[in-house]
């Protein structure tokens, strides 16, 4: 049962990732592209967690936490750059 759920989840996350790549390349303006990139971080975290469940190891969960922290910090930095023109005041 777990294998079937993992395959279905993997398929749906990969479809969401493909739609995010489309929005990243075709997005009408910069905030849409930024949101697509942020959602790609979330989808990559989901893929890593699914891989950790499939291989039954805890190492991938730690990697997912690191990517989540880096994704949050980079999103905040890019938003500050888009709003103010500089990152550090």
Coordinates of N, CA and C in Angstrom, one line a residue:
X1 N 0.8 -1.2 0.0 CA 0.0 0.0 0.0 C 0.9 1.3 0.0
X2 N 2.0 1.2 0.8 CA 2.8 2.4 0.8 C 3.5 2.6 -0.5
X3 N 3.9 1.6 -1.2 CA 4.5 1.8 -2.5 C 3.5 2.5 -3.5
X4 N 2.3 2.1 -3.5 CA 1.3 2.7 -4.4 C 1.1 4.2 -4.0
X5 N 1.0 4.5 -2.7 CA 0.9 5.9 -2.3 C 2.1 6.7 -2.7
X6 N 3.3 6.1 -2.5 CA 4.5 6.8 -2.9 C 4.6 7.1 -4.4
X7 N 4.2 6.1 -5.2 CA 4.2 6.4 -6.7 C 3.1 7.4 -7.1
X8 N 2.0 7.4 -6.5 CA 1.0 8.4 -6.8 C 1.5 9.8 -6.3
X9 N 2.0 9.9 -5.1 CA 2.6 11.1 -4.6 C 3.7 11.7 -5.5
X10 N 4.6 10.8 -5.9 CA 5.7 11.2 -6.8 C 5.2 11.7 -8.1
X11 N 4.2 11.1 -8.7 CA 3.6 11.5 -10.0 C 3.0 12.9 -9.8
X12 N 2.2 13.1 -8.7 CA 1.6 14.4 -8.5 C 2.6 15.5 -8.2
X13 N 3.6 15.2 -7.5 CA 4.7 16.2 -7.2 C 5.4 16.6 -8.5
X14 N 5.7 15.6 -9.3 CA 6.4 15.9 -10.5 C 5.6 16.7 -11.5
X15 N 4.3 16.4 -11.5 CA 3.4 17.2 -12.3 C 3.3 18.7 -11.8
X16 N 3.3 18.9 -10.5 CA 3.3 20.2 -9.9 C 4.6 20.9 -10.3
X17 N 5.7 20.2 -10.2 CA 7.0 20.7 -10.6 C 7.1 21.2 -12.0
X18 N 6.5 20.4 -12.9 CA 6.4 20.7 -14.3 C 5.6 22.0 -14.6
X19 N 4.5 22.1 -13.9 CA 3.7 23.3 -14.0 C 4.4 24.5 -13.4
X20 N 5.2 24.3 -12.4 CA 6.0 25.4 -11.8 C 7.1 25.9 -12.8
X21 N 7.7 25.0 -13.5 CA 8.7 25.3 -14.5 C 8.0 26.1 -15.6
X22 N 6.8 25.7 -16.0 CA 6.1 26.5 -17.0 C 5.8 27.9 -16.5
X23 N 5.4 28.1 -15.3 CA 5.1 29.4 -14.7 C 6.4 30.2 -14.6
X24 N 7.5 29.6 -14.3 CA 8.7 30.3 -14.2 C 9.2 30.8 -15.5
X25 N 9.0 30.1 -16.6 CA 9.5 30.5 -17.9 C 8.5 31.5 -18.6
X26 N 7.2 31.3 -18.3 CA 6.2 32.1 -19.1 C 5.6 33.2 -18.2
X27 N 5.9 33.2 -16.9 CA 5.2 34.1 -16.0 C 5.2 35.5 -16.5
X28 N 4.1 36.2 -16.4 CA 4.0 37.6 -17.0 C 4.9 38.6 -16.3
X29 N 5.1 38.5 -15.0 CA 5.9 39.5 -14.4 C 6.8 38.8 -13.3
X30 N 7.7 39.6 -12.7 CA 8.7 39.1 -11.7 C 8.1 38.5 -10.5
X31 N 7.0 39.0 -9.9 CA 6.5 38.4 -8.7 C 5.9 37.0 -9.0
X32 N 5.3 36.8 -10.2 CA 4.8 35.4 -10.5 C 6.0 34.5 -10.6
X33 N 7.1 34.9 -11.2 CA 8.2 34.1 -11.4 C 8.8 33.7 -10.0
X34 N 8.8 34.7 -9.1 CA 9.4 34.5 -7.8 C 8.5 33.5 -7.0
X35 N 7.2 33.6 -7.1 CA 6.3 32.6 -6.5 C 6.5 31.2 -7.1
X36 N 6.7 31.1 -8.4 CA 7.0 29.8 -9.0 C 8.3 29.2 -8.5
X37 N 9.3 30.1 -8.3 CA 10.6 29.6 -7.8 C 10.4 29.1 -6.3
X38 N 9.7 29.9 -5.5 CA 9.4 29.5 -4.2 C 8.7 28.2 -4.1
X39 N 7.7 28.0 -4.9 CA 6.9 26.7 -5.0 C 7.8 25.6 -5.4
X40 N 8.8 25.9 -6.3 CA 9.7 24.8 -6.7 C 10.5 24.3 -5.5
X41 N 10.9 25.2 -4.6 CA 11.6 24.8 -3.4 C 10.7 23.9 -2.6
X42 N 9.5 24.2 -2.5 CA 8.6 23.3 -1.7 C 8.4 21.9 -2.4
X43 N 8.3 22.0 -3.7 CA 8.2 20.7 -4.4 C 9.5 19.9 -4.3
X44 N 10.6 20.5 -4.4 CA 11.9 19.8 -4.2 C 12.0 19.2 -2.8
X45 N 11.5 19.9 -1.8 CA 11.5 19.3 -0.5 C 10.6 18.1 -0.4
X46 N 9.4 18.2 -1.1 CA 8.5 17.1 -1.1 C 9.2 15.9 -1.8
X47 N 9.9 16.1 -2.9 CA 10.6 15.0 -3.6 C 11.6 14.4 -2.7
X48 N 12.4 15.2 -1.9 CA 13.4 14.6 -1.0 C 12.8 13.8 0.1
X49 N 11.7 14.3 0.6 CA 11.0 13.6 1.7 C 10.4 12.2 1.1
X50 N 9.9 12.3 -0.1 CA 9.4 11.0 -0.7 C 10.5 10.0 -0.9
X51 N 11.7 10.5 -1.3 CA 12.8 9.7 -1.5 C 13.3 9.1 -0.2
X52 N 13.2 9.9 0.9 CA 13.6 9.4 2.2 C 12.6 8.3 2.7
X53 N 11.3 8.5 2.4 CA 10.3 7.4 2.7 C 10.6 6.2 1.9
X54 N 10.9 6.3 0.7 CA 11.1 5.2 -0.2 C 12.3 4.4 0.2
X55 N 13.4 5.1 0.5 CA 14.6 4.4 0.9 C 14.7 4.1 2.4
X56 N 13.8 4.6 3.2 CA 13.7 4.3 4.6 C 14.9 4.8 5.3
X57 N 15.4 6.0 5.1 CA 16.5 6.6 5.8 C 16.2 8.0 6.3
X58 N 16.8 8.4 7.3 CA 16.6 9.7 7.9 C 17.4 10.8 7.4
X59 N 18.4 10.5 6.6 CA 19.4 11.5 6.1 C 18.7 12.5 5.2
X60 N 17.7 12.0 4.4 CA 17.0 12.9 3.5 C 16.1 13.9 4.1
X61 N 15.6 13.5 5.3 CA 14.8 14.5 6.0 C 15.6 15.7 6.5
X62 N 16.9 15.4 7.0 CA 17.7 16.5 7.4 C 18.1 17.4 6.2
X63 N 18.3 16.8 5.0 CA 18.6 17.5 3.8 C 17.4 18.4 3.4
X64 N 16.2 17.9 3.6 CA 15.0 18.6 3.3 C 14.8 19.8 4.2
X65 N 15.2 19.7 5.5 CA 15.2 20.8 6.4 C 16.2 21.9 6.0
X66 N 17.3 21.5 5.6 CA 18.3 22.5 5.2 C 17.9 23.2 3.9
X67 N 17.3 22.5 3.0 CA 16.8 23.2 1.8 C 15.6 24.1 2.1
X68 N 14.8 23.7 3.1 CA 13.7 24.6 3.5 C 14.2 25.9 4.1
X69 N 15.3 25.8 4.9 CA 15.8 27.0 5.5 C 16.5 27.9 4.5
X70 N 17.2 27.3 3.6 CA 17.8 28.1 2.5 C 16.8 28.7 1.5
X71 N 15.7 27.9 1.3 CA 14.7 28.5 0.4 C 14.0 29.7 1.0
X72 N 13.7 29.6 2.3 CA 13.1 30.7 3.0 C 14.0 31.9 3.0
X73 N 15.2 31.8 3.3 CA 16.2 32.9 3.4 C 16.3 33.5 2.0
X74 N 16.5 32.7 1.0 CA 16.6 33.2 -0.4 C 15.4 33.9 -0.9
X75 N 14.2 33.4 -0.5 CA 13.0 34.1 -0.9 C 12.8 35.5 -0.2
X76 N 13.2 35.5 1.0 CA 13.2 36.8 1.7 C 14.1 37.8 1.1
X77 N 15.3 37.3 0.8 CA 16.4 38.2 0.2 C 15.9 38.7 -1.2
X78 N 15.4 37.9 -2.0 CA 15.0 38.3 -3.3 C 13.8 39.3 -3.2
X79 N 12.9 39.0 -2.3 CA 11.7 39.9 -2.1 C 12.2 41.3 -1.6
X80 N 13.1 41.3 -0.7 CA 13.7 42.6 -0.3 C 14.4 43.3 -1.4
X81 N 15.1 42.6 -2.3 CA 15.7 43.2 -3.4 C 14.7 43.8 -4.4
X82 N 13.6 43.0 -4.6 CA 12.6 43.5 -5.6 C 11.9 44.8 -5.0
X83 N 11.7 44.8 -3.7 CA 10.9 45.9 -3.2 C 11.8 47.2 -3.0
X84 N 13.0 47.0 -2.5 CA 13.8 48.1 -2.1 C 15.0 48.4 -3.0
X85 N 15.4 47.4 -3.8 CA 16.6 47.6 -4.6 C 17.9 47.2 -4.0
X86 N 17.9 46.9 -2.7 CA 19.1 46.4 -2.0 C 18.7 45.4 -0.9
X87 N 19.6 44.6 -0.5 CA 19.3 43.6 0.4 C 19.6 44.0 1.9
X88 N 20.8 44.6 2.0 CA 21.2 45.0 3.3 C 21.1 46.5 3.4
X89 N 20.5 47.0 4.4 CA 20.3 48.5 4.6 C 21.5 49.1 5.3

